[in-house]
CSV table of C-alpha atoms in Angstrom, one decimal:
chain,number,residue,atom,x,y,z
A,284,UNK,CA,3.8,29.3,-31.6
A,285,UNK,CA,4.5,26.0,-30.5
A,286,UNK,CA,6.4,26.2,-27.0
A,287,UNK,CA,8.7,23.5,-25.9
A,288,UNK,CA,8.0,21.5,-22.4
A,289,UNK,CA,10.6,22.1,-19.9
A,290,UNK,CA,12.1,18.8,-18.3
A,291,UNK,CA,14.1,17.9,-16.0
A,292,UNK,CA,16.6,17.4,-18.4
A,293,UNK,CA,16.5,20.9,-19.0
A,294,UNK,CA,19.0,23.5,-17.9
A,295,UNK,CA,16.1,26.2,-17.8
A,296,UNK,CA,13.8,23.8,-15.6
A,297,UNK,CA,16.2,25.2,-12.5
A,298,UNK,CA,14.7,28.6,-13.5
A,299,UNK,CA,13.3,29.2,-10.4
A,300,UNK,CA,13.0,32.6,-8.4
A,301,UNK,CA,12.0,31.2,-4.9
A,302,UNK,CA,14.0,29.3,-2.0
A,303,UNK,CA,12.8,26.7,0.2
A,304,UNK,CA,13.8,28.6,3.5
A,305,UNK,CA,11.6,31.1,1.9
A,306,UNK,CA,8.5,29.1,0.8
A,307,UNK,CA,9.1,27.6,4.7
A,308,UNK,CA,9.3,31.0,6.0
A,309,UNK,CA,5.8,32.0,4.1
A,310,UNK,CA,4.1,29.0,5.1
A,311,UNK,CA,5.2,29.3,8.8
A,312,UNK,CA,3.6,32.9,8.8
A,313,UNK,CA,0.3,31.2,7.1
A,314,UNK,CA,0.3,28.7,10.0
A,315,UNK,CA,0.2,31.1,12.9
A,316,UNK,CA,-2.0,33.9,11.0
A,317,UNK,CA,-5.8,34.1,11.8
A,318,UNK,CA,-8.3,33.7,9.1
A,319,UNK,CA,-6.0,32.9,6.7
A,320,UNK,CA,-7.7,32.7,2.9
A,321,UNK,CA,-7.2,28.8,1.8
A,322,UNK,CA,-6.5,29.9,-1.8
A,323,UNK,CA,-3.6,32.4,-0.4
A,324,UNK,CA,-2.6,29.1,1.1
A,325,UNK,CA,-2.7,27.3,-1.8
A,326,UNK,CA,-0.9,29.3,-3.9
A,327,UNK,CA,2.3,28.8,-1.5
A,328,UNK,CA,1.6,25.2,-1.0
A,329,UNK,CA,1.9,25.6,-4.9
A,330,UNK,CA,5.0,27.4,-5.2
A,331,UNK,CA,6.4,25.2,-2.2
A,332,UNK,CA,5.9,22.1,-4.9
A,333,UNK,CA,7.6,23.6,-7.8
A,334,UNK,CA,10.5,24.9,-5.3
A,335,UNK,CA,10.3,21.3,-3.3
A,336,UNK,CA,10.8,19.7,-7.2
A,337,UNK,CA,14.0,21.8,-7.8
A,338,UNK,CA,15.6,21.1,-5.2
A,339,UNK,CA,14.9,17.5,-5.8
A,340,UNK,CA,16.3,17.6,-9.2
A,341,UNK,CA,19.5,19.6,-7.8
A,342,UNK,CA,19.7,16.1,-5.5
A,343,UNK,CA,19.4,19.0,-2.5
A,344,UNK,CA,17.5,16.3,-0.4
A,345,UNK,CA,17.7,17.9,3.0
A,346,UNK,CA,15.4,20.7,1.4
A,347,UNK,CA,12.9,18.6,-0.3
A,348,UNK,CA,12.7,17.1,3.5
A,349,UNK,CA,11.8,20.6,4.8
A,350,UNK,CA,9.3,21.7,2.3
A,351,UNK,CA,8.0,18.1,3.3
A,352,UNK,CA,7.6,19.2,6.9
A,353,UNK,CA,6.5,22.2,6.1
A,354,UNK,CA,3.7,21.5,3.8
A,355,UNK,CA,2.3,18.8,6.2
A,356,UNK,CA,2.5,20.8,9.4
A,357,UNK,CA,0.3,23.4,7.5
A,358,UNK,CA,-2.2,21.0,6.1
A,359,UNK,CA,-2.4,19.4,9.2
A,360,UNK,CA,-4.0,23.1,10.8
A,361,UNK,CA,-6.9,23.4,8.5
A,362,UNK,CA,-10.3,22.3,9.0
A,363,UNK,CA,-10.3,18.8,7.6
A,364,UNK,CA,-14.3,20.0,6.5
A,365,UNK,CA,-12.2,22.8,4.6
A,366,UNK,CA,-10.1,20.5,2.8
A,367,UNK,CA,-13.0,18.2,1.4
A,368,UNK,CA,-13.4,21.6,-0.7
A,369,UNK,CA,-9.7,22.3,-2.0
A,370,UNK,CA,-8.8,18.8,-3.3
A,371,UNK,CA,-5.2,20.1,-4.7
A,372,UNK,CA,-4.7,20.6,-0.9
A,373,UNK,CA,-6.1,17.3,0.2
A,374,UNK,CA,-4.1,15.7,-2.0
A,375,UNK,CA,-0.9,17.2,-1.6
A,376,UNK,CA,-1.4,16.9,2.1
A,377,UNK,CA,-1.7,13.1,2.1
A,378,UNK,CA,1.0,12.8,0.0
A,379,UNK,CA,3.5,15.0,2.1
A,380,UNK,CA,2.1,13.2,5.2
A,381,UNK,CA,3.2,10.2,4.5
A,382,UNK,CA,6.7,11.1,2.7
A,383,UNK,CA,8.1,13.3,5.6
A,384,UNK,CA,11.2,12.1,7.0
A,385,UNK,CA,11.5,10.3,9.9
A,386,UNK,CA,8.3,11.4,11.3
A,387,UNK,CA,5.2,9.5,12.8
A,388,UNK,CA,1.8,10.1,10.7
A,389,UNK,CA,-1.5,11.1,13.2
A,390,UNK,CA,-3.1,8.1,11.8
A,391,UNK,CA,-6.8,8.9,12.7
A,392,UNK,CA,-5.9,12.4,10.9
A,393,UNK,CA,-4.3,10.4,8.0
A,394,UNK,CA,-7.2,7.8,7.7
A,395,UNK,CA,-9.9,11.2,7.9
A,396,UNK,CA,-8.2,12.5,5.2
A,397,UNK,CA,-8.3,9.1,2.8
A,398,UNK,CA,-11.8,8.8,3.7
A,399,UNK,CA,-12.3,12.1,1.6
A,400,UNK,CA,-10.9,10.5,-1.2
A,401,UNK,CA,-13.1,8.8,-4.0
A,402,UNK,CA,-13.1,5.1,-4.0
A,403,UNK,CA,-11.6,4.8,-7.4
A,404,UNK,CA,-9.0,7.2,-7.8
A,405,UNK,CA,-8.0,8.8,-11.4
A,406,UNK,CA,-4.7,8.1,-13.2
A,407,UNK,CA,-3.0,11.3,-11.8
A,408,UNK,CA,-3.9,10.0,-8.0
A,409,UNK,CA,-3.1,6.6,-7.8
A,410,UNK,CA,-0.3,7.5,-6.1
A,411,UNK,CA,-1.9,8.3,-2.9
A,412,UNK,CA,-3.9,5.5,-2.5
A,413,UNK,CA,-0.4,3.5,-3.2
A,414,UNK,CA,1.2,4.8,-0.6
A,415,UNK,CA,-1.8,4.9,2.1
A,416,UNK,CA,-1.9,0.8,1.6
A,417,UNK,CA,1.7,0.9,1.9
A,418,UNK,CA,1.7,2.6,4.8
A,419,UNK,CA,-0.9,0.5,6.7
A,420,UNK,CA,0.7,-2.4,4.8
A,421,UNK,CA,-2.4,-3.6,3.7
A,422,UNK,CA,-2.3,-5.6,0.6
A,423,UNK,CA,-5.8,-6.9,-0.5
A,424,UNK,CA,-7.2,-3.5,-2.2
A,425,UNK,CA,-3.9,-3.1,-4.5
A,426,UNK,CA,-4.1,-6.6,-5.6
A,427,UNK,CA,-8.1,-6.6,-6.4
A,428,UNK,CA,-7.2,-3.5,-8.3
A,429,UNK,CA,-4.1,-5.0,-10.3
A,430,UNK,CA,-6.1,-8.1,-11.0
A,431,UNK,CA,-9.1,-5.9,-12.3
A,432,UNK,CA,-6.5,-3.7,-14.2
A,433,UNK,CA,-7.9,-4.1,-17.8
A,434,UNK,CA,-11.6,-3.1,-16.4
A,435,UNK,CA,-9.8,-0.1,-14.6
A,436,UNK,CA,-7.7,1.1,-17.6
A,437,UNK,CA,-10.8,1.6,-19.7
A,438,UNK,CA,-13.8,2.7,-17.7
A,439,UNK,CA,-11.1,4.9,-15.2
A,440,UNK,CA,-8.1,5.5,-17.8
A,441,UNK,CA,-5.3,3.9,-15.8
A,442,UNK,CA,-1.8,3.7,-17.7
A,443,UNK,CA,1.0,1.4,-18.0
A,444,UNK,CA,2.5,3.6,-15.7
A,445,UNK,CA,0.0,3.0,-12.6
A,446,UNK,CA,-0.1,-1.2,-13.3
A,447,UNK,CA,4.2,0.0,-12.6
A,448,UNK,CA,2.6,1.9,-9.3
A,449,UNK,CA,0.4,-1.2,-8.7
A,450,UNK,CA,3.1,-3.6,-8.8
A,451,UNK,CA,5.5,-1.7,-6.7
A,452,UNK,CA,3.1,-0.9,-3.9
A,453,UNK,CA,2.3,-4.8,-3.9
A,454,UNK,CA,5.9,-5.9,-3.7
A,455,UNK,CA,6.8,-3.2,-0.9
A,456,UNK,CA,4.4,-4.6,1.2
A,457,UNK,CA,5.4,-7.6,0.9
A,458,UNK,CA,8.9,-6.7,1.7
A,459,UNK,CA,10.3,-7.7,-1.9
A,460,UNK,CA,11.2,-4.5,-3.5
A,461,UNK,CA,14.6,-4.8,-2.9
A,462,UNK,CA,14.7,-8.0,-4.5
A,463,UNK,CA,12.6,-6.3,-7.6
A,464,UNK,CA,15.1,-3.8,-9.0
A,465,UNK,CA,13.4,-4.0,-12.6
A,466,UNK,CA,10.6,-2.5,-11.1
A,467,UNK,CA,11.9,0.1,-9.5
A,468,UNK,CA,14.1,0.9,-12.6
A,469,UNK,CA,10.6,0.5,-14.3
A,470,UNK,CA,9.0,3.2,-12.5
A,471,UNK,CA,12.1,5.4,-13.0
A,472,UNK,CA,12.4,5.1,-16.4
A,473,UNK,CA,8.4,5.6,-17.5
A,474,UNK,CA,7.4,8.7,-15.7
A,475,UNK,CA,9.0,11.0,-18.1
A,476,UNK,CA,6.0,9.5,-20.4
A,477,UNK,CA,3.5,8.8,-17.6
A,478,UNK,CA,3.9,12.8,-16.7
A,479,UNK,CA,3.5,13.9,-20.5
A,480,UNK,CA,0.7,12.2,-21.0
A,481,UNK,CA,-1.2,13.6,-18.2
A,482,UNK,CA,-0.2,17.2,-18.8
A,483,UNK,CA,0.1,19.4,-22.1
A,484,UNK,CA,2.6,21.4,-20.5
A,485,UNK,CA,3.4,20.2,-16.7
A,486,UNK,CA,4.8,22.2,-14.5
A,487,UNK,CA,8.0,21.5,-12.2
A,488,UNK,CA,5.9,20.3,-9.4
A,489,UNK,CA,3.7,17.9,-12.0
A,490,UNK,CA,7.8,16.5,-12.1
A,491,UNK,CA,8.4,15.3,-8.5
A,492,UNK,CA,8.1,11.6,-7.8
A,493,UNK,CA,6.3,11.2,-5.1
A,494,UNK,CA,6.0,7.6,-5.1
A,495,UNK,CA,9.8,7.0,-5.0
A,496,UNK,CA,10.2,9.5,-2.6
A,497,UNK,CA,8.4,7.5,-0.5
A,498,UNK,CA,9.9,4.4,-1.2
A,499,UNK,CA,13.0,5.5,-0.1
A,500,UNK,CA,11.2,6.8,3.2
A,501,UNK,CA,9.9,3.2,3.5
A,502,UNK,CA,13.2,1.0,2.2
């Protein structure tokens, strides 16, 4: 039987059994616990994304901000070695790294962790890369890639979707987003399909813009 994706449009997408005090709560315990299992870990850091997603959704910012915190503080405790192994950690932790609120990034930490990245990154993680050049405000790498798109699109599979990412990373960093509105409305108005694309059947987290989110971090 043929079951229907759930979207943010959706009034069963805020469906959702867990809170972010308590997804806070569990991965404060996980932080301060000894020999803690990376996939028990994982699996909050997991539920933390789909309850981090709702919330932003339910325009509840100030607990998107604290799932933020939360997540990077713990991914900040593990043995960077460790992480090389659990990339749905690695990559959630650069992301929520560099999206907190009004907090300063370890930036040897944060360069250790893009250094376990792979050169060329997949549609799914352009993202990250995005927003580590953004951060560093480095401008040269997005650029070569945008001007090597077409080579990019067929032997990595980039989308329309991450030439949008491409083009808003290169204009924040040039400090002329806010005179680029069409892009950001761009980027706004194509990740319903960029998501679907990537996933049969995505889950909430799959459904939180990270790249925004950052953006408005940034702007």
């Amino acid at each position: 039987m043929f079951e229907e994706v759930l979207t943010p449009k959706d009034s069963a997408f805020f469906d959702w059994d867990y809170t972010a005090d308590e997804c806070i709560e569990q991965l404060e315990q996980l932080a301060y616990s000894d020999d803690t299992d990376l996939s028990f870990i994982c699996e909050w850091v997991a539920l933390s994304l789909e309850t981090q997603s709702v919330a932003y959704y339910k325009q509840d910012y100030e607990a998107v901000a604290n799932l933020l915190d939360a997540i990077a503080s713990i991914v900040l405790l593990i043995d960077i070695k460790r992480l090389s192994e659990y990339p749905f950690l690695l990559h959630t932790g650069l992301r929520a790294l560099m999206s907190q609120t009004h907090q300063k990034v370890n930036t040897s930490y944060l360069l250790a962790l893009y250094r376990l990245l792979p050169s060329i990154p997949d549609p799914k993680t352009l993202d990250i890369y995005v927003m580590f050049q953004c951060h560093f405000g480095f401008t040269h790498v997005l650029s070569r890639w945008r001007e090597n798109f077409n080579h990019h699109a067929n032997e990595n599979g980039w989308s329309d979707y991450n030439a949008v990412q491409l083009d808003v990373g290169i204009n924040l960093i040039k400090t002329r987003i806010h005179k680029e509105p069409a892009l950001l409305t761009k980027l706004d108005e194509q990740f319903s399909d960029y998501i679907l694309a990537l996933e049969d059947s995505p889950l909430a987290a799959e459904w939180f813009p990270w790249l925004p989110w950052f953006i408005s971090q940034e702007m």
